[in-house]
C-alpha positions as a Python dict, from the first residue, in 0.01 Angstrom:
ca = {
    (1, 'M'): (0, 0, 0),
    (2, 'G'): (366, 81, 68),
    (3, 'R'): (330, 425, -90),
    (4, 'R'): (24, 502, 126),
    (5, 'L'): (211, 392, 441),
    (6, 'L'): (503, 620, 349),
    (7, 'V'): (268, 917, 308),
    (8, 'L'): (109, 848, 649),
    (9, 'L'): (447, 814, 817),
    (10, 'T'): (563, 1141, 661),
    (11, 'F'): (246, 1315, 781),
    (12, 'F'): (288, 1190, 1139),
    (13, 'F'): (655, 1287, 1135),
    (14, 'F'): (580, 1648, 1049),
    (15, 'L'): (295, 1649, 1301),
    (16, 'F'): (535, 1523, 1566),
    (17, 'V'): (795, 1787, 1473),
    (18, 'A'): (535, 2062, 1494),
    (19, 'A'): (409, 1937, 1830),
    (20, 'F'): (767, 1904, 1955),
    (21, 'H'): (840, 2264, 1846),
    (22, 'V'): (528, 2395, 2023),
    (23, 'S'): (613, 2205, 2340),
    (24, 'L'): (962, 2358, 2345),
    (25, 'S'): (842, 2711, 2274),
    (26, 'A'): (844, 2932, 2586),
    (27, 'T'): (578, 3163, 2441),
    (28, 'D'): (208, 3095, 2449),
    (29, 'P'): (112, 3024, 2085),
    (30, 'R'): (-160, 3293, 2091),
    (31, 'D'): (89, 3560, 2194),
    (32, 'A'): (352, 3431, 1953),
    (33, 'A'): (103, 3449, 1667),
    (34, 'A'): (2, 3807, 1760),
    (35, 'L'): (362, 3927, 1772),
    (36, 'R'): (451, 3750, 1448),
    (37, 'S'): (163, 3933, 1281),
    (38, 'L'): (294, 4266, 1409),
    (39, 'K'): (643, 4166, 1301),
    (40, 'E'): (521, 4119, 944),
    (41, 'I'): (389, 4477, 914),
    (42, 'W'): (654, 4661, 1117),
    (43, 'R'): (989, 4762, 975),
    (44, 'N'): (1317, 4861, 1139),
    (45, 'L'): (1264, 4598, 1407),
    (46, 'P'): (1521, 4518, 1676),
    (47, 'P'): (1765, 4255, 1544),
    (48, 'S'): (1658, 3995, 1802),
    (49, 'W'): (1309, 3988, 1646),
    (50, 'T'): (1455, 3826, 1335),
    (51, 'Q'): (1665, 3565, 1514),
    (52, 'S'): (1391, 3340, 1653),
    (53, 'D'): (1019, 3270, 1646),
    (54, 'D'): (998, 3246, 2024),
    (55, 'P'): (964, 3595, 2183),
    (56, 'C'): (991, 3461, 2539),
    (57, 'G'): (1228, 3167, 2490),
    (58, 'L'): (1499, 3341, 2289),
    (59, 'P'): (1385, 3677, 2417),
    (60, 'W'): (1295, 3952, 2178),
    (61, 'E'): (1411, 4297, 2272),
    (62, 'G'): (1137, 4498, 2441),
    (63, 'V'): (928, 4190, 2525),
    (64, 'T'): (866, 4088, 2886),
    (65, 'C'): (703, 3755, 2967),
    (66, 'K'): (547, 3593, 3269),
    (67, 'N'): (443, 3227, 3271),
    (68, 'S'): (480, 3208, 2891),
    (69, 'R'): (245, 3505, 2838),
    (70, 'I'): (365, 3842, 2713),
    (71, 'S'): (304, 4093, 2992),
    (72, 'A'): (486, 4402, 2862),
    (73, 'L'): (584, 4543, 2527),
    (74, 'G'): (827, 4834, 2545),
    (75, 'L'): (976, 4962, 2220),
    (76, 'S'): (1005, 5334, 2287),
    (77, 'S'): (1239, 5527, 2057),
    (78, 'M'): (1330, 5225, 1842),
    (79, 'G'): (1250, 5386, 1506),
    (80, 'L'): (969, 5145, 1425),
    (81, 'K'): (783, 5196, 1098),
    (82, 'G'): (438, 5075, 1004),
    (83, 'K'): (92, 5063, 1158),
    (84, 'L'): (-60, 4939, 1481),
    (85, 'S'): (-283, 4659, 1358),
    (86, 'G'): (-563, 4482, 1534),
    (87, 'D'): (-329, 4192, 1611),
    (88, 'I'): (-214, 4386, 1918),
    (89, 'G'): (-549, 4293, 2073),
    (90, 'G'): (-438, 3929, 2085),
    (91, 'L'): (-191, 4003, 2364),
    (92, 'T'): (-460, 3958, 2625),
    (93, 'E'): (-219, 3935, 2922),
    (94, 'L'): (-45, 4260, 2832),
    (95, 'R'): (-12, 4492, 3130),
    (96, 'S'): (220, 4757, 2986),
    (97, 'L'): (241, 4893, 2634),
    (98, 'D'): (498, 5153, 2535),
    (99, 'L'): (547, 5240, 2168),
    (100, 'S'): (629, 5605, 2227),
    (101, 'Y'): (838, 5826, 2003),
    (102, 'N'): (830, 5611, 1694),
    (103, 'R'): (728, 5887, 1454),
    (104, 'D'): (684, 5645, 1165),
    (105, 'L'): (421, 5440, 1347),
    (106, 'V'): (124, 5588, 1165),
    (107, 'G'): (-238, 5529, 1078),
    (108, 'P'): (-537, 5496, 1311),
    (109, 'L'): (-542, 5352, 1660),
    (110, 'T'): (-707, 5014, 1631),
    (111, 'P'): (-1030, 4961, 1833),
    (112, 'R'): (-884, 4627, 1941),
    (113, 'L'): (-673, 4815, 2194),
    (114, 'G'): (-990, 4786, 2398),
    (115, 'D'): (-929, 4409, 2418),
    (116, 'L'): (-623, 4462, 2638),
    (117, 'Q'): (-832, 4435, 2951),
    (118, 'K'): (-537, 4377, 3185),
    (119, 'L'): (-337, 4686, 3097),
    (120, 'N'): (-248, 4794, 3445),
    (121, 'I'): (5, 5015, 3621),
    (122, 'L'): (383, 5007, 3654),
    (123, 'Y'): (570, 5118, 3961),
    (124, 'S'): (917, 5264, 3987),
    (125, 'T'): (1097, 5353, 4307),
    (126, 'I'): (1280, 5681, 4274),
    (127, 'S'): (1463, 5905, 4512),
    (128, 'C'): (1327, 6249, 4590),
    (129, 'S'): (1564, 6423, 4830),
    (130, 'S'): (1621, 6169, 5108),
    (131, 'S'): (1286, 5997, 5067),
    (132, 'L'): (1177, 5703, 4851),
    (133, 'Y'): (825, 5671, 4724),
    (134, 'M'): (640, 5476, 4462),
    (135, 'L'): (558, 5673, 4149),
    (136, 'S'): (281, 5557, 3922),
    (137, 'C'): (405, 5520, 3570),
    (138, 'F'): (278, 5440, 3227),
    (139, 'A'): (32, 5163, 3173),
    (140, 'R'): (-4, 5271, 2816),
    (141, 'I'): (217, 5510, 2626),
    (142, 'L'): (166, 5601, 2263),
    (143, 'V'): (319, 5948, 2287),
    (144, 'G'): (502, 6120, 2006),
    (145, 'C'): (417, 5878, 1727),
    (146, 'G'): (242, 5956, 1398),
    (147, 'F'): (-100, 5812, 1479),
    (148, 'S'): (-397, 5979, 1313),
    (149, 'G'): (-773, 5946, 1307),
    (150, 'G'): (-997, 5934, 1611),
    (151, 'I'): (-944, 5802, 1961),
    (152, 'P'): (-1135, 5471, 1975),
    (153, 'D'): (-1435, 5456, 2207),
    (154, 'E'): (-1311, 5110, 2304),
    (155, 'L'): (-1035, 5261, 2517),
    (156, 'G'): (-1306, 5322, 2773),
    (157, 'K'): (-1310, 4946, 2837),
    (158, 'L'): (-961, 4948, 2991),
    (159, 'S'): (-1088, 4960, 3348),
    (160, 'E'): (-745, 4896, 3504),
    (161, 'L'): (-574, 5182, 3325),
    (162, 'S'): (-412, 5447, 3543),
    (163, 'F'): (-202, 5639, 3290),
    (164, 'L'): (-309, 5728, 2938),
    (165, 'A'): (-78, 5941, 2725),
    (166, 'L'): (-167, 6002, 2360),
    (167, 'N'): (-10, 6345, 2328),
    (168, 'S'): (200, 6466, 2035),
    (169, 'N'): (32, 6262, 1763),
    (170, 'N'): (-199, 6369, 1478),
    (171, 'L'): (-525, 6255, 1635),
    (172, 'T'): (-850, 6416, 1522),
    (173, 'G'): (-1217, 6404, 1614),
    (174, 'R'): (-1374, 6431, 1957),
    (175, 'I'): (-1259, 6316, 2299),
    (176, 'P'): (-1460, 5997, 2359),
    (177, 'P'): (-1697, 6029, 2656),
    (178, 'S'): (-1617, 5662, 2725),
    (179, 'L'): (-1284, 5769, 2877),
    (180, 'G'): (-1493, 5868, 3177),
    (181, 'N'): (-1523, 5497, 3255),
    (182, 'L'): (-1152, 5477, 3341),
    (183, 'S'): (-1214, 5515, 3712),
    (184, 'K'): (-852, 5438, 3808),
    (185, 'L'): (-700, 5691, 3571),
    (186, 'Y'): (-436, 5913, 3729),
    (187, 'W'): (-296, 6094, 3423),
    (188, 'L'): (-477, 6187, 3102),
    (189, 'D'): (-262, 6359, 2840),
    (190, 'L'): (-417, 6432, 2500),
    (191, 'A'): (-213, 6747, 2431),
    (192, 'D'): (-67, 6855, 2099),
    (193, 'N'): (-312, 6683, 1865),
    (194, 'Q'): (-596, 6814, 1645),
    (195, 'L'): (-890, 6714, 1862),
    (196, 'T'): (-1215, 6906, 1817),
    (197, 'G'): (-1553, 6941, 1985),
    (198, 'N'): (-1649, 6992, 2348),
    (199, 'V'): (-1482, 6860, 2660),
    (200, 'P'): (-1719, 6571, 2741),
    (201, 'V'): (-1888, 6548, 3080),
    (202, 'S'): (-2137, 6292, 3202),
    (203, 'T'): (-2511, 6292, 3134),
    (204, 'P'): (-2777, 6054, 3264),
    (205, 'D'): (-2702, 5835, 2961),
    (206, 'T'): (-2330, 5874, 2895),
    (207, 'P'): (-2005, 5894, 3096),
    (208, 'G'): (-1772, 6191, 3090),
    (209, 'L'): (-1440, 6318, 3219),
    (210, 'D'): (-1597, 6454, 3539),
    (211, 'L'): (-1620, 6093, 3658),
    (212, 'L'): (-1240, 6063, 3671),
    (213, 'L'): (-1228, 6135, 4043),
    (214, 'K'): (-874, 5995, 4083),
    (215, 'A'): (-727, 6194, 3795),
    (216, 'K'): (-462, 6448, 3888),
    (217, 'H'): (-358, 6557, 3540),
    (218, 'F'): (-577, 6690, 3259),
    (219, 'H'): (-349, 6791, 2970),
    (220, 'F'): (-565, 6892, 2672),
    (221, 'N'): (-360, 7188, 2549),
    (222, 'K'): (-268, 7259, 2186),
    (223, 'N'): (-580, 7112, 2025),
    (224, 'Q'): (-886, 7265, 1859),
    (225, 'L'): (-1138, 7205, 2138),
    (226, 'S'): (-1438, 7437, 2131),
    (227, 'G'): (-1749, 7527, 2325),
    (228, 'P'): (-1762, 7636, 2690),
    (229, 'I'): (-1575, 7477, 2978),
    (230, 'P'): (-1848, 7270, 3145),
    (231, 'P'): (-1896, 7350, 3517),
    (232, 'R'): (-1937, 6980, 3589),
    (233, 'L'): (-1569, 6933, 3496),
    (234, 'F'): (-1469, 7105, 3819),
    (235, 'S'): (-1656, 6914, 4087),
    (236, 'P'): (-1517, 6944, 4442),
    (237, 'E'): (-1471, 6565, 4454),
    (238, 'M'): (-1192, 6586, 4197),
    (239, 'V'): (-825, 6586, 4301),
    (240, 'L'): (-673, 6756, 3996),
    (241, 'I'): (-333, 6921, 4038),
    (242, 'H'): (-263, 7016, 3672),
    (243, 'V'): (-527, 7160, 3440),
    (244, 'R'): (-403, 7255, 3093),
    (245, 'L'): (-664, 7371, 2845),
    (246, 'D'): (-451, 7639, 2681),
    (247, 'R'): (-422, 7696, 2306),
    (248, 'N'): (-767, 7576, 2207),
    (249, 'A'): (-1081, 7759, 2092),
    (250, 'L'): (-1284, 7743, 2412),
    (251, 'V'): (-1550, 8011, 2462),
    (252, 'G'): (-1780, 8146, 2732),
    (253, 'R'): (-1728, 8210, 3100),
    (254, 'I'): (-1493, 8017, 3324),
    (255, 'P'): (-1712, 7817, 3564),
    (256, 'S'): (-1745, 7983, 3904),
    (257, 'N'): (-1678, 7654, 4083),
    (258, 'L'): (-1319, 7640, 3954),
    (259, 'N'): (-1195, 7753, 4296),
    (260, 'K'): (-1338, 7435, 4450),
    (261, 'L'): (-1035, 7250, 4309),
    (262, 'L'): (-813, 7324, 4605),
    (263, 'N'): (-531, 7086, 4504),
    (264, 'I'): (-444, 7255, 4174),
    (265, 'N'): (-89, 7388, 4145),
    (266, 'E'): (-83, 7454, 3769),
    (267, 'L'): (-370, 7626, 3585),
    (268, 'N'): (-328, 7725, 3222),
    (269, 'L'): (-628, 7853, 3024),
    (270, 'A'): (-433, 8087, 2796),
    (271, 'H'): (-493, 8145, 2424),
    (272, 'N'): (-864, 8067, 2406),
    (273, 'R'): (-1172, 8284, 2348),
    (274, 'L'): (-1295, 8292, 2704),
    (275, 'T'): (-1516, 8583, 2809),
    (276, 'G'): (-1691, 8720, 3118),
    (277, 'P'): (-1518, 8819, 3441),
    (278, 'L'): (-1182, 8686, 3549),
    (279, 'P'): (-1216, 8363, 3747),
    (280, 'N'): (-1212, 8390, 4124),
    (281, 'L'): (-911, 8188, 4240),
    (282, 'T'): (-939, 8288, 4605),
    (283, 'G'): (-862, 8001, 4837),
    (284, 'M'): (-659, 7803, 4582),
    (285, 'N'): (-355, 7824, 4806),
    (286, 'N'): (-160, 7547, 4628),
    (287, 'L'): (-149, 7735, 4299),
    (288, 'N'): (204, 7813, 4189),
    (289, 'Y'): (157, 7865, 3814),
    (290, 'V'): (-132, 8060, 3658),
    (291, 'D'): (-164, 8165, 3294),
    (292, 'L'): (-483, 8332, 3169),
    (293, 'S'): (-326, 8520, 2876),
    (294, 'S'): (-485, 8610, 2542),
    (295, 'N'): (-855, 8574, 2617),
    (296, 'F'): (-1144, 8824, 2607),
    (297, 'F'): (-1226, 8883, 2972),
    (298, 'E'): (-1423, 9187, 3084),
    (299, 'P'): (-1209, 9490, 3176),
    (300, 'S'): (-1140, 9498, 3550),
    (301, 'E'): (-890, 9595, 3812),
    (302, 'A'): (-650, 9338, 3949),
    (303, 'P'): (-858, 9072, 4130),
    (304, 'T'): (-817, 9024, 4504),
    (305, 'W'): (-650, 8687, 4456),
    (306, 'F'): (-350, 8870, 4308),
    (307, 'S'): (-266, 8940, 4674),
    (308, 'T'): (-374, 8616, 4843),
    (309, 'L'): (-205, 8316, 4677),
    (310, 'P'): (90, 8232, 4904),
    (311, 'S'): (241, 7955, 4687),
    (312, 'L'): (248, 8151, 4362),
    (313, 'T'): (574, 8133, 4166),
    (314, 'T'): (455, 8246, 3822),
    (315, 'L'): (166, 8473, 3723),
    (316, 'V'): (105, 8524, 3352),
    (317, 'M'): (-176, 8731, 3204),
    (318, 'E'): (-44, 8885, 2887),
    (319, 'H'): (-262, 9061, 2631),
    (320, 'G'): (-546, 9107, 2878),
    (321, 'S'): (-787, 9377, 2993),
    (322, 'L'): (-659, 9453, 3343),
    (323, 'Q'): (-656, 9817, 3447),
    (324, 'G'): (-603, 10042, 3746),
    (325, 'P'): (-317, 10010, 3996),
    (326, 'L'): (-114, 9694, 4043),
    (327, 'P'): (-115, 9575, 4409),
    (328, 'P'): (237, 9567, 4559),
    (329, 'K'): (154, 9250, 4754),
    (330, 'I'): (204, 9037, 4444),
    (331, 'F'): (578, 9108, 4452),
    (332, 'S'): (619, 8992, 4811),
    (333, 'F'): (495, 8633, 4790),
    (334, 'P'): (783, 8424, 4929),
    (335, 'Q'): (812, 8204, 4617),
    (336, 'I'): (719, 8448, 4341),
    (337, 'Q'): (970, 8440, 4056),
    (338, 'Q'): (803, 8597, 3754),
    (339, 'V'): (512, 8834, 3692),
    (340, 'L'): (423, 8871, 3324),
    (341, 'L'): (142, 9125, 3278),
    (342, 'N'): (245, 9298, 2958),
    (343, 'D'): (-10, 9442, 2716),
    (344, 'N'): (-281, 9529, 2968),
    (345, 'A'): (-399, 9874, 3085),
    (346, 'F'): (-248, 9910, 3432),
    (347, 'N'): (-206, 10279, 3512),
    (348, 'G'): (-96, 10523, 3779),
    (349, 'T'): (215, 10471, 3987),
    (350, 'L'): (391, 10136, 4004),
    (351, 'S'): (509, 10057, 4357),
    (352, 'M'): (667, 9717, 4424),
    (353, 'G'): (655, 9768, 4801),
    (354, 'D'): (922, 9731, 5068),
    (355, 'S'): (927, 9350, 5103),
    (356, 'I'): (1008, 9226, 4754),
    (357, 'S'): (1067, 8851, 4739),
    (358, 'P'): (1434, 8760, 4689),
    (359, 'Q'): (1312, 8493, 4442),
    (360, 'L'): (1164, 8751, 4201),
    (361, 'Q'): (1354, 8741, 3871),
    (362, 'L'): (1135, 8908, 3611),
    (363, 'V'): (854, 9164, 3604),
    (364, 'D'): (726, 9238, 3255),
    (365, 'L'): (477, 9527, 3241),
    (366, 'Q'): (550, 9656, 2894),
    (367, 'N'): (272, 9822, 2696),
    (368, 'N'): (56, 9932, 2989),
    (369, 'Q'): (-37, 10287, 3100),
    (370, 'I'): (197, 10327, 3398),
    (371, 'S'): (289, 10694, 3442),
    (372, 'S'): (541, 10681, 3730),
    (373, 'V'): (750, 10434, 3928),
    (374, 'T'): (850, 10412, 4294),
    (375, 'L'): (1131, 10161, 4342),
    (376, 'T'): (1341, 10060, 4638),
    (377, 'A'): (1692, 9922, 4637),
    (378, 'G'): (1546, 9581, 4721),
    (379, 'Y'): (1490, 9481, 4358),
    (380, 'T'): (1778, 9464, 4112),
    (381, 'N'): (1654, 9201, 3866),
    (382, 'T'): (1466, 9251, 3540),
    (383, 'L'): (1183, 9505, 3523),
    (384, 'I'): (1042, 9591, 3178),
    (385, 'L'): (828, 9904, 3133),
    (386, 'V'): (884, 9965, 2762),
    (387, 'G'): (569, 10113, 2602),
    (388, 'N'): (443, 10286, 2919),
    (389, 'P'): (408, 10666, 2953),
    (390, 'V'): (675, 10665, 3227),
    (391, 'C'): (933, 10578, 2964),
    (392, 'T'): (862, 10883, 2750),
    (393, 'A'): (1092, 11095, 2962),
    (394, 'L'): (1307, 10816, 3107),
    (395, 'S'): (1392, 10618, 2796),
    (396, 'N'): (1754, 10567, 2899),
    (397, 'T'): (1675, 10380, 3219),
    (398, 'N'): (1721, 10004, 3226),
    (399, 'Y'): (1352, 9931, 3277),
    (400, 'C'): (1263, 10138, 2969),
    (401, 'Q'): (1477, 9919, 2746),
    (402, 'L'): (1365, 9579, 2622),
    (403, 'Q'): (1552, 9315, 2822),
    (404, 'R'): (1350, 9002, 2764),
    (405, 'E'): (1523, 8900, 2440),
    (406, 'Q'): (1722, 8580, 2449),
    (407, 'S'): (2065, 8634, 2595),
    (408, 'S'): (2361, 8580, 2367),
    (409, 'K'): (2544, 8451, 2677),
    (410, 'S'): (2298, 8175, 2760),
    (411, 'Y'): (2435, 7862, 2918),
    (412, 'S'): (2639, 7593, 2745),
    (413, 'T'): (2823, 7303, 2911),
    (414, 'S'): (3190, 7388, 2923),
    (415, 'L'): (3441, 7206, 2704),
    (416, 'A'): (3732, 7414, 2827),
    (417, 'N'): (3919, 7107, 2950),
    (418, 'C'): (3917, 6961, 2598),
    (419, 'G'): (4136, 7231, 2450),
    (420, 'T'): (4113, 7266, 2073),
    (421, 'K'): (4028, 6904, 1998),
    (422, 'L'): (3784, 6858, 1707),
    (423, 'C'): (3558, 6571, 1600),
    (424, 'T'): (3419, 6459, 1269),
    (425, 'A'): (3087, 6609, 1164),
    (426, 'D'): (2873, 6326, 1301),
    (427, 'Q'): (3050, 6301, 1641),
    (428, 'K'): (3076, 6538, 1936),
    (429, 'L'): (3313, 6594, 2224),
    (430, 'S'): (3215, 6435, 2553),
    (431, 'P'): (3256, 6689, 2835),
    (432, 'Q'): (3350, 6403, 3067),
    (433, 'S'): (3629, 6232, 2870),
    (434, 'C'): (3697, 6480, 2587),
    (435, 'D'): (3668, 6182, 2351),
    (436, 'C'): (3470, 6202, 2029),
    (437, 'A'): (3150, 5998, 2046),
    (438, 'Y'): (2796, 5962, 1911),
    (439, 'P'): (2566, 6106, 2180),
    (440, 'Y'): (2201, 6036, 2249),
    (441, 'E'): (2078, 6386, 2172),
    (442, 'G'): (1788, 6612, 2096),
    (443, 'T'): (1582, 6879, 2273),
    (444, 'L'): (1431, 6903, 2620),
    (445, 'Y'): (1106, 7100, 2648),
    (446, 'F'): (987, 7247, 2980),
    (447, 'R'): (625, 7359, 2948),
    (448, 'G'): (613, 7581, 3257),
    (449, 'P'): (958, 7650, 3402),
    (450, 'S'): (972, 7845, 3726),
    (451, 'F'): (1289, 8033, 3632),
    (452, 'R'): (1372, 8281, 3357),
    (453, 'D'): (1743, 8347, 3398),
    (454, 'L'): (1918, 8156, 3120),
    (455, 'T'): (2263, 8265, 3235),
    (456, 'D'): (2245, 8112, 3584),
    (457, 'V'): (2513, 7843, 3567),
    (458, 'N'): (2411, 7693, 3902),
    (459, 'T'): (2066, 7602, 3769),
    (460, 'F'): (2209, 7422, 3467),
    (461, 'H'): (2488, 7254, 3663),
    (462, 'A'): (2220, 7111, 3892),
    (463, 'L'): (2020, 6993, 3590),
    (464, 'E'): (2326, 6820, 3441),
    (465, 'M'): (2403, 6641, 3765),
    (466, 'S'): (2040, 6542, 3813),
    (467, 'L'): (2029, 6389, 3465),
    (468, 'W'): (2339, 6176, 3498),
    (469, 'V'): (2246, 6059, 3848),
    (470, 'K'): (1883, 5974, 3776),
    (471, 'L'): (1961, 5812, 3438),
    (472, 'G'): (2254, 5609, 3570),
    (473, 'L'): (2515, 5775, 3347),
    (474, 'T'): (2880, 5854, 3402),
    (475, 'P'): (2929, 6179, 3600),
    (476, 'G'): (3000, 6464, 3363),
    (477, 'S'): (2851, 6286, 3061),
    (478, 'V'): (2561, 6531, 3009),
    (479, 'S'): (2585, 6833, 2780),
    (480, 'L'): (2332, 7119, 2775),
    (481, 'R'): (2337, 7414, 2536),
    (482, 'N'): (2133, 7691, 2379),
    (483, 'P'): (1846, 7730, 2627),
    (484, 'I'): (1577, 7958, 2481),
    (485, 'F'): (1210, 8036, 2532),
    (486, 'N'): (1026, 7942, 2212),
    (487, 'S'): (709, 8089, 2060),
    (488, 'D'): (492, 7883, 2299),
    (489, 'D'): (698, 8021, 2591),
    (490, 'Y'): (832, 7671, 2654),
    (491, 'L'): (1191, 7652, 2768),
    (492, 'Q'): (1385, 7434, 2526),
    (493, 'I'): (1739, 7309, 2581),
    (494, 'Q'): (1962, 7110, 2350),
    (495, 'L'): (2061, 6790, 2528),
    (496, 'A'): (2335, 6535, 2456),
    (497, 'L'): (2399, 6224, 2667),
    (498, 'F'): (2737, 6056, 2614),
    (499, 'P'): (2831, 5688, 2661),
    (500, 'P'): (3102, 5601, 2913),
    (501, 'A'): (3454, 5619, 2773),
    (502, 'S'): (3506, 5251, 2854),
    (503, 'G'): (3194, 5148, 2661),
    (504, 'G'): (3281, 5269, 2315),
    (505, 'K'): (3164, 5559, 2104),
    (506, 'Y'): (2788, 5511, 2128),
    (507, 'F'): (2515, 5355, 2339),
    (508, 'N'): (2392, 5013, 2238),
    (509, 'R'): (2024, 4947, 2174),
    (510, 'S'): (1960, 4817, 2525),
    (511, 'E'): (2109, 5131, 2679),
    (512, 'I'): (1904, 5351, 2447),
    (513, 'Q'): (1593, 5161, 2544),
    (514, 'R'): (1674, 5189, 2914),
    (515, 'I'): (1733, 5563, 2900),
    (516, 'G'): (1418, 5618, 2698),
    (517, 'F'): (1219, 5397, 2934),
    (518, 'D'): (1347, 5584, 3241),
    (519, 'L'): (1244, 5916, 3092),
    (520, 'S'): (907, 5805, 2957),
    (521, 'N'): (826, 5624, 3281),
    (522, 'Q'): (839, 5945, 3481),
    (523, 'T'): (1142, 5844, 3686),
    (524, 'Y'): (1337, 6163, 3615),
    (525, 'K'): (1282, 6470, 3831),
    (526, 'P'): (1467, 6787, 3728),
    (527, 'P'): (1604, 6996, 4016),
    (528, 'H'): (1474, 7333, 4128),
    (529, 'E'): (1144, 7284, 3946),
    (530, 'R'): (794, 7265, 4079),
    (531, 'P'): (613, 6942, 3985),
    (532, 'C'): (507, 7036, 3637),
    (533, 'S'): (492, 6860, 3304),
    (534, 'W'): (770, 6876, 3054),
    (535, 'D'): (850, 6726, 2718),
    (536, 'S'): (1176, 6577, 2610),
    (537, 'K'): (1254, 6539, 2241),
    (538, 'R'): (1570, 6361, 2149),
    (539, 'L'): (1734, 6191, 1853),
    (540, 'L'): (1890, 5847, 1836),
    (541, 'R'): (2200, 5805, 1628),
    (542, 'S'): (2052, 5496, 1464),
    (543, 'G'): (1778, 5627, 1241),
    (544, 'S'): (1749, 5983, 1378),
    (545, 'V'): (1422, 5908, 1555),
    (546, 'P'): (1250, 6207, 1722),
    (547, 'C'): (1115, 6124, 2066),
    (548, 'C'): (920, 6293, 2347),
    (549, 'C'): (826, 6220, 2703),
    (550, 'S'): (637, 6373, 2990),
    (551, 'H'): (740, 6432, 3351),
    (552, 'L'): (581, 6416, 3692),
    (553, 'C'): (705, 6415, 4047),
    (554, 'H'): (423, 6434, 4296),
    (555, 'S'): (293, 6259, 4604),
    (556, 'S'): (-17, 6364, 4793),
    (557, 'E'): (161, 6291, 5123),
    (558, 'K'): (461, 6506, 5034),
    (559, 'T'): (533, 6868, 4954),
    (560, 'C'): (766, 7020, 4698),
    (561, 'R'): (1058, 7207, 4848),
    (562, 'E'): (1326, 7350, 4621),
    (563, 'G'): (1220, 7110, 4349),
    (564, 'Y'): (1223, 6794, 4559),
    (565, 'C'): (947, 6592, 4724),
    (566, 'V'): (1004, 6592, 5100),
}
């Protein structure tokens, strides 16, 4: 009898201890169990994850709680390793999920992501010129990881989602038509994967991307999409501002209703197998970047819209079938900066007119059939006519020599104030303090820059200042070097961000997370750039983790002036 009583007392003691532990835990037991399951299969976790079993009570890094429920999970750039298991679906109050730029997070995306019904939108207040406005940010970010396999149909259940970024992974298969159910979606970025099949549009029985009437960004570039561009994708009810379908295997004619999308400012359909006549872009007066290069359009003279798009900054149609004279009007648009029409069949006399825009930096017409040139003193920047008949007799002129190669004098942040001081191999000199430190470094990628001059120090000084101001860093703590245009014609710049001299030689994990979060949450706006997308790849000192992010600065009530929303 005594032995049995002892056993019962022991049992009730442990039951009491367990109940006491649960009552003291600040985390809902369902959420705690889900995170513990993820903790068991993830490696290289933040140290705080190993110091308690209570993610909200003794807070785990990257975990945000509200009323004992986990509402946000942000572990961008932390070097996580493992897979995204179905346990993530147990975090049913999750409103923000950011696992971006953890290259060793691999495997398929679990269908249980569709259980996160409350994934919603974040807001950040940022300064654009003298104005403040609310910028919609990531509700779900899985950019730049190593995920593979298909995109789960279940993502179409996330009815509150406004921002979906799955770019720069290894995803395969088709774009799920179910994404057309995401009626609140603002940004859809599936770029730089291995997706195949058609761009899905709605039918009487299935949804499609044409139903995303609030979407402003379609980024599907650098995949293996095929078939024609469906006309239904370009309904006049849509409010798209960026359409990127470049570097796929799309075929057929460009839908004639494309010019109904009057809000578009970036259109890139380059490097496909598109045929038929050039699209009619007349009336698309907000367009500032157009690239239709490397397709199979019917031979034609320059279309009338070459002379009618007042906001144009960049026109690219390389390796095309344009012929006849080039209209001078294109060089007089007030914001035009670059005209890249090499490897076409333009002929006759090139005249750039008498009112050349002072913004014009580069005109590349190499490998055409231009036989003579009429120039005024109003243009002194780069003109390339190499490979045209006019250069047969005038080969010594500047415009008959190739000038578009990368400059050996491209910009690099000055370290002149640091004298001859040297650092060990794994440290670098801070341009602000001239101390040796471990910077937060890597590569910035600009997908569609509006400038070409890599020696303009004012542009890069402005970029440095913008970075340290917007990211809350010490003035002078940003280093830029080796800007080049890569094989995709993206501008890439080596970036290093240095910790303050008073804070030691490297950023701590919280600072790394904050900087990564600011970038990946779209709060950084580079100066002197139109509102276009860009990628940032950087490396953390701890673990050398490659990371990427995307960029947006846009408001429908505001206009872009000199790179700022006003």
